[in-house]
Amino acid sequence: MNTDGRSLPRNSWLSRGAPLDRDDAASRISAYIYGNILVLAALVPLVQTEKYVGVAIVVGTAVSTFIAHAFAEAVGHTVREGEAMTRAEKVAELRNSVPILSSALLPSIILAVGWVGVLEHRTALLLAELTVLVRIGGIVFVIGRLNGERPSRSWLISAAALTVVAATIVGVKVVLTH
């Protein structure tokens, strides 16, 4: 069976008939960055917790952020448009918020591997944090492709800068809230 995106049914959660428009792409990129920053902020203070707690904290952070983001977008829509979202708009917003959930997937798997003892807890935690930082910086390449640009050295510089800014935001959040 062919499993590429074109072979999925049209009503599938993962498929789309046409490329994303700029607004949906921007919404998904925003959710992606937001989710990754909050997952990273949840990971940083885990050094002093029991290793099994980390997975629950990361998943809980992603799920609660997903729900809060979808709710906030629905309220914002009501203010912008003067009416509640339609069912189709709610589904579209949930799809645009999925990158928040995806931000927890790989770090949770890495932490689970540490939980079962394959990796030492601190090593798993460091790998999970590095994974999120790479995901944040890597969004520069997605944005460049969406803009039809060719990869360049400036993309690497931009990715590094975005990663530093995200790490700084996480540092501020950790210092102020933990």
mmCIF file of C-alpha atoms in Angstrom:
data_model
loop_
_atom_site.group_PDB
_atom_site.id
_atom_site.type_symbol
_atom_site.label_atom_id
_atom_site.label_comp_id
_atom_site.label_asym_id
_atom_site.label_seq_id
_atom_site.Cartn_x
_atom_site.Cartn_y
_atom_site.Cartn_z
ATOM 1 C CA MET A 1 0.000 0.000 0.000
ATOM 2 C CA ASN A 2 1.309 3.428 -0.888
ATOM 3 C CA THR A 3 1.492 5.559 2.282
ATOM 4 C CA ASP A 4 2.440 8.967 0.951
ATOM 5 C CA GLY A 5 0.199 11.953 1.726
ATOM 6 C CA ARG A 6 -1.500 11.871 -1.671
ATOM 7 C CA SER A 7 -2.844 8.358 -1.095
ATOM 8 C CA LEU A 8 -4.703 9.294 2.091
ATOM 9 C CA PRO A 9 -8.449 9.854 1.877
ATOM 10 C CA ARG A 10 -9.484 13.485 1.356
ATOM 11 C CA ASN A 11 -11.237 13.618 4.723
ATOM 12 C CA SER A 12 -8.154 12.398 6.570
ATOM 13 C CA TRP A 13 -6.821 14.544 9.393
ATOM 14 C CA LEU A 14 -3.407 14.500 7.694
ATOM 15 C CA SER A 15 -4.304 15.136 4.078
ATOM 16 C CA ARG A 16 -5.070 18.305 2.229
ATOM 17 C CA GLY A 17 -6.178 18.857 -1.302
ATOM 18 C CA ALA A 18 -4.155 22.031 -1.843
ATOM 19 C CA PRO A 19 -1.021 23.535 -0.360
ATOM 20 C CA LEU A 20 -1.431 25.516 2.836
ATOM 21 C CA ASP A 21 -2.242 29.160 2.417
ATOM 22 C CA ARG A 22 0.073 31.676 4.109
ATOM 23 C CA ASP A 23 -2.268 32.229 7.076
ATOM 24 C CA ASP A 24 -2.516 28.510 7.908
ATOM 25 C CA ALA A 25 1.225 28.039 7.394
ATOM 26 C CA ALA A 26 1.952 31.002 9.668
ATOM 27 C CA SER A 27 -0.467 29.671 12.280
ATOM 28 C CA ARG A 28 1.190 26.243 12.248
ATOM 29 C CA ILE A 29 4.688 27.721 12.416
ATOM 30 C CA SER A 30 3.627 29.905 15.332
ATOM 31 C CA ALA A 31 2.147 26.892 17.131
ATOM 32 C CA TYR A 32 5.293 24.870 16.364
ATOM 33 C CA ILE A 33 7.622 27.471 17.869
ATOM 34 C CA TYR A 34 5.349 28.158 20.824
ATOM 35 C CA GLY A 35 4.974 24.460 21.626
ATOM 36 C CA ASN A 36 8.696 23.800 21.345
ATOM 37 C CA ILE A 37 9.592 26.738 23.605
ATOM 38 C CA LEU A 38 7.141 25.601 26.280
ATOM 39 C CA VAL A 39 8.294 21.982 26.065
ATOM 40 C CA LEU A 40 11.899 23.135 26.413
ATOM 41 C CA ALA A 41 10.917 25.299 29.389
ATOM 42 C CA ALA A 42 9.322 22.219 30.956
ATOM 43 C CA LEU A 43 12.453 20.128 30.302
ATOM 44 C CA VAL A 44 15.044 22.500 31.784
ATOM 45 C CA PRO A 45 14.063 22.168 35.475
ATOM 46 C CA LEU A 46 13.604 18.370 35.253
ATOM 47 C CA VAL A 47 17.206 17.687 36.318
ATOM 48 C CA GLN A 48 16.094 17.578 39.946
ATOM 49 C CA THR A 49 12.953 15.458 39.476
ATOM 50 C CA GLU A 50 12.420 11.726 39.421
ATOM 51 C CA LYS A 51 13.114 10.448 35.927
ATOM 52 C CA TYR A 52 9.614 9.012 35.394
ATOM 53 C CA VAL A 53 8.018 12.399 36.115
ATOM 54 C CA GLY A 54 9.656 14.026 33.073
ATOM 55 C CA VAL A 55 7.522 12.273 30.477
ATOM 56 C CA ALA A 56 4.306 13.240 32.258
ATOM 57 C CA ILE A 57 5.424 16.863 32.604
ATOM 58 C CA VAL A 58 6.389 17.157 28.930
ATOM 59 C CA VAL A 59 3.207 15.493 27.659
ATOM 60 C CA GLY A 60 1.089 17.494 30.109
ATOM 61 C CA THR A 61 2.731 20.722 28.986
ATOM 62 C CA ALA A 62 2.052 19.958 25.318
ATOM 63 C CA VAL A 63 -1.557 18.838 25.822
ATOM 64 C CA SER A 64 -2.468 21.764 28.081
ATOM 65 C CA THR A 65 -0.771 24.222 25.701
ATOM 66 C CA PHE A 66 -2.636 22.680 22.733
ATOM 67 C CA ILE A 67 -5.973 23.113 24.508
ATOM 68 C CA ALA A 68 -5.149 26.645 25.681
ATOM 69 C CA HIS A 69 -3.960 27.668 22.212
ATOM 70 C CA ALA A 70 -7.079 26.335 20.467
ATOM 71 C CA PHE A 71 -9.298 28.024 23.062
ATOM 72 C CA ALA A 72 -7.436 31.328 22.762
ATOM 73 C CA GLU A 73 -7.670 31.243 18.961
ATOM 74 C CA ALA A 74 -11.432 30.606 19.181
ATOM 75 C CA VAL A 75 -11.879 33.575 21.511
ATOM 76 C CA GLY A 76 -9.651 35.731 19.296
ATOM 77 C CA HIS A 77 -11.692 34.731 16.248
ATOM 78 C CA THR A 78 -14.873 35.791 18.027
ATOM 79 C CA VAL A 79 -13.351 39.210 18.717
ATOM 80 C CA ARG A 80 -11.975 39.614 15.167
ATOM 81 C CA GLU A 81 -15.030 38.358 13.309
ATOM 82 C CA GLY A 82 -17.832 39.195 15.757
ATOM 83 C CA GLU A 83 -19.136 35.619 15.678
ATOM 84 C CA ALA A 84 -18.233 32.168 16.919
ATOM 85 C CA MET A 85 -16.161 29.830 14.764
ATOM 86 C CA THR A 86 -17.939 27.381 12.500
ATOM 87 C CA ARG A 87 -17.283 23.678 12.890
ATOM 88 C CA ALA A 88 -14.973 23.751 9.852
ATOM 89 C CA GLU A 89 -13.031 26.682 11.323
ATOM 90 C CA LYS A 90 -12.685 24.834 14.644
ATOM 91 C CA VAL A 91 -11.315 21.759 12.864
ATOM 92 C CA ALA A 92 -8.924 23.925 10.851
ATOM 93 C CA GLU A 93 -7.699 25.612 14.029
ATOM 94 C CA LEU A 94 -7.185 22.260 15.730
ATOM 95 C CA ARG A 95 -5.124 21.125 12.719
ATOM 96 C CA ASN A 96 -3.099 24.335 12.885
ATOM 97 C CA SER A 97 -2.451 23.659 16.602
ATOM 98 C CA VAL A 98 -1.178 20.086 16.110
ATOM 99 C CA PRO A 99 2.475 21.247 15.919
ATOM 100 C CA ILE A 100 2.193 22.026 19.634
ATOM 101 C CA LEU A 101 1.493 18.352 20.291
ATOM 102 C CA SER A 102 4.261 17.243 17.952
ATOM 103 C CA SER A 103 6.744 19.289 19.957
ATOM 104 C CA ALA A 104 6.456 16.804 22.831
ATOM 105 C CA LEU A 105 6.685 13.601 20.812
ATOM 106 C CA LEU A 106 10.429 13.097 20.360
ATOM 107 C CA PRO A 107 11.452 14.533 23.763
ATOM 108 C CA SER A 108 8.904 12.237 25.448
ATOM 109 C CA ILE A 109 10.254 9.212 23.611
ATOM 110 C CA ILE A 110 13.814 10.139 24.606
ATOM 111 C CA LEU A 111 12.779 10.619 28.243
ATOM 112 C CA ALA A 112 10.919 7.287 28.180
ATOM 113 C CA VAL A 113 14.092 5.588 26.925
ATOM 114 C CA GLY A 114 15.878 7.134 29.918
ATOM 115 C CA TRP A 115 13.071 6.048 32.221
ATOM 116 C CA VAL A 116 13.430 2.376 31.252
ATOM 117 C CA GLY A 117 17.184 2.594 31.788
ATOM 118 C CA VAL A 118 18.587 2.480 28.250
ATOM 119 C CA LEU A 119 20.033 5.971 28.769
ATOM 120 C CA GLU A 120 21.128 7.621 31.980
ATOM 121 C CA HIS A 121 18.480 10.134 33.142
ATOM 122 C CA ARG A 122 20.656 13.238 32.667
ATOM 123 C CA THR A 123 21.794 12.050 29.227
ATOM 124 C CA ALA A 124 18.184 11.492 28.134
ATOM 125 C CA LEU A 125 17.235 14.914 29.447
ATOM 126 C CA LEU A 126 20.110 16.614 27.613
ATOM 127 C CA LEU A 127 19.242 14.801 24.368
ATOM 128 C CA ALA A 128 15.595 15.803 24.720
ATOM 129 C CA GLU A 129 16.578 19.440 25.246
ATOM 130 C CA LEU A 130 18.969 19.408 22.287
ATOM 131 C CA THR A 131 16.262 17.847 20.117
ATOM 132 C CA VAL A 132 13.888 20.697 20.896
ATOM 133 C CA LEU A 133 16.573 23.315 20.224
ATOM 134 C CA VAL A 134 17.312 21.716 16.830
ATOM 135 C CA ARG A 135 13.579 21.689 16.038
ATOM 136 C CA ILE A 136 13.313 25.379 16.877
ATOM 137 C CA GLY A 137 16.305 26.357 14.744
ATOM 138 C CA GLY A 138 15.208 24.056 11.941
ATOM 139 C CA ILE A 139 12.005 25.993 11.371
ATOM 140 C CA VAL A 140 14.118 28.556 9.495
ATOM 141 C CA PHE A 141 14.494 25.991 6.700
ATOM 142 C CA VAL A 142 10.738 25.413 6.545
ATOM 143 C CA ILE A 143 10.060 29.139 6.378
ATOM 144 C CA GLY A 144 12.658 29.551 3.626
ATOM 145 C CA ARG A 145 11.058 26.787 1.574
ATOM 146 C CA LEU A 146 7.601 28.305 2.061
ATOM 147 C CA ASN A 147 8.990 31.571 0.720
ATOM 148 C CA GLY A 148 10.447 29.770 -2.312
ATOM 149 C CA GLU A 149 14.019 30.602 -1.389
ATOM 150 C CA ARG A 150 17.104 28.483 -1.950
ATOM 151 C CA PRO A 151 19.094 27.380 1.106
ATOM 152 C CA SER A 152 22.000 29.652 1.946
ATOM 153 C CA ARG A 153 24.545 30.324 4.647
ATOM 154 C CA SER A 154 22.255 33.017 6.029
ATOM 155 C CA TRP A 155 19.733 30.264 6.836
ATOM 156 C CA LEU A 156 22.258 28.653 9.201
ATOM 157 C CA ILE A 157 22.964 31.990 10.836
ATOM 158 C CA SER A 158 19.237 32.659 11.166
ATOM 159 C CA ALA A 159 18.668 29.173 12.610
ATOM 160 C CA ALA A 160 21.418 29.723 15.174
ATOM 161 C CA ALA A 161 20.025 33.157 16.066
ATOM 162 C CA LEU A 162 16.482 31.796 16.423
ATOM 163 C CA THR A 163 17.785 28.999 18.649
ATOM 164 C CA VAL A 164 19.625 31.505 20.865
ATOM 165 C CA VAL A 165 16.531 33.702 21.139
ATOM 166 C CA ALA A 166 14.372 30.672 22.030
ATOM 167 C CA ALA A 167 16.906 29.499 24.628
ATOM 168 C CA THR A 168 16.950 33.001 26.108
ATOM 169 C CA ILE A 169 13.146 33.042 26.327
ATOM 170 C CA VAL A 170 13.236 29.653 28.048
ATOM 171 C CA GLY A 171 15.913 30.907 30.441
ATOM 172 C CA VAL A 172 13.802 33.917 31.357
ATOM 173 C CA LYS A 173 10.721 31.733 31.873
ATOM 174 C CA VAL A 174 12.605 29.251 34.054
ATOM 175 C CA VAL A 175 14.188 32.008 36.176
ATOM 176 C CA LEU A 176 10.867 33.793 36.656
ATOM 177 C CA THR A 177 8.635 30.761 37.239
ATOM 178 C CA HIS A 178 10.697 28.007 38.859
#
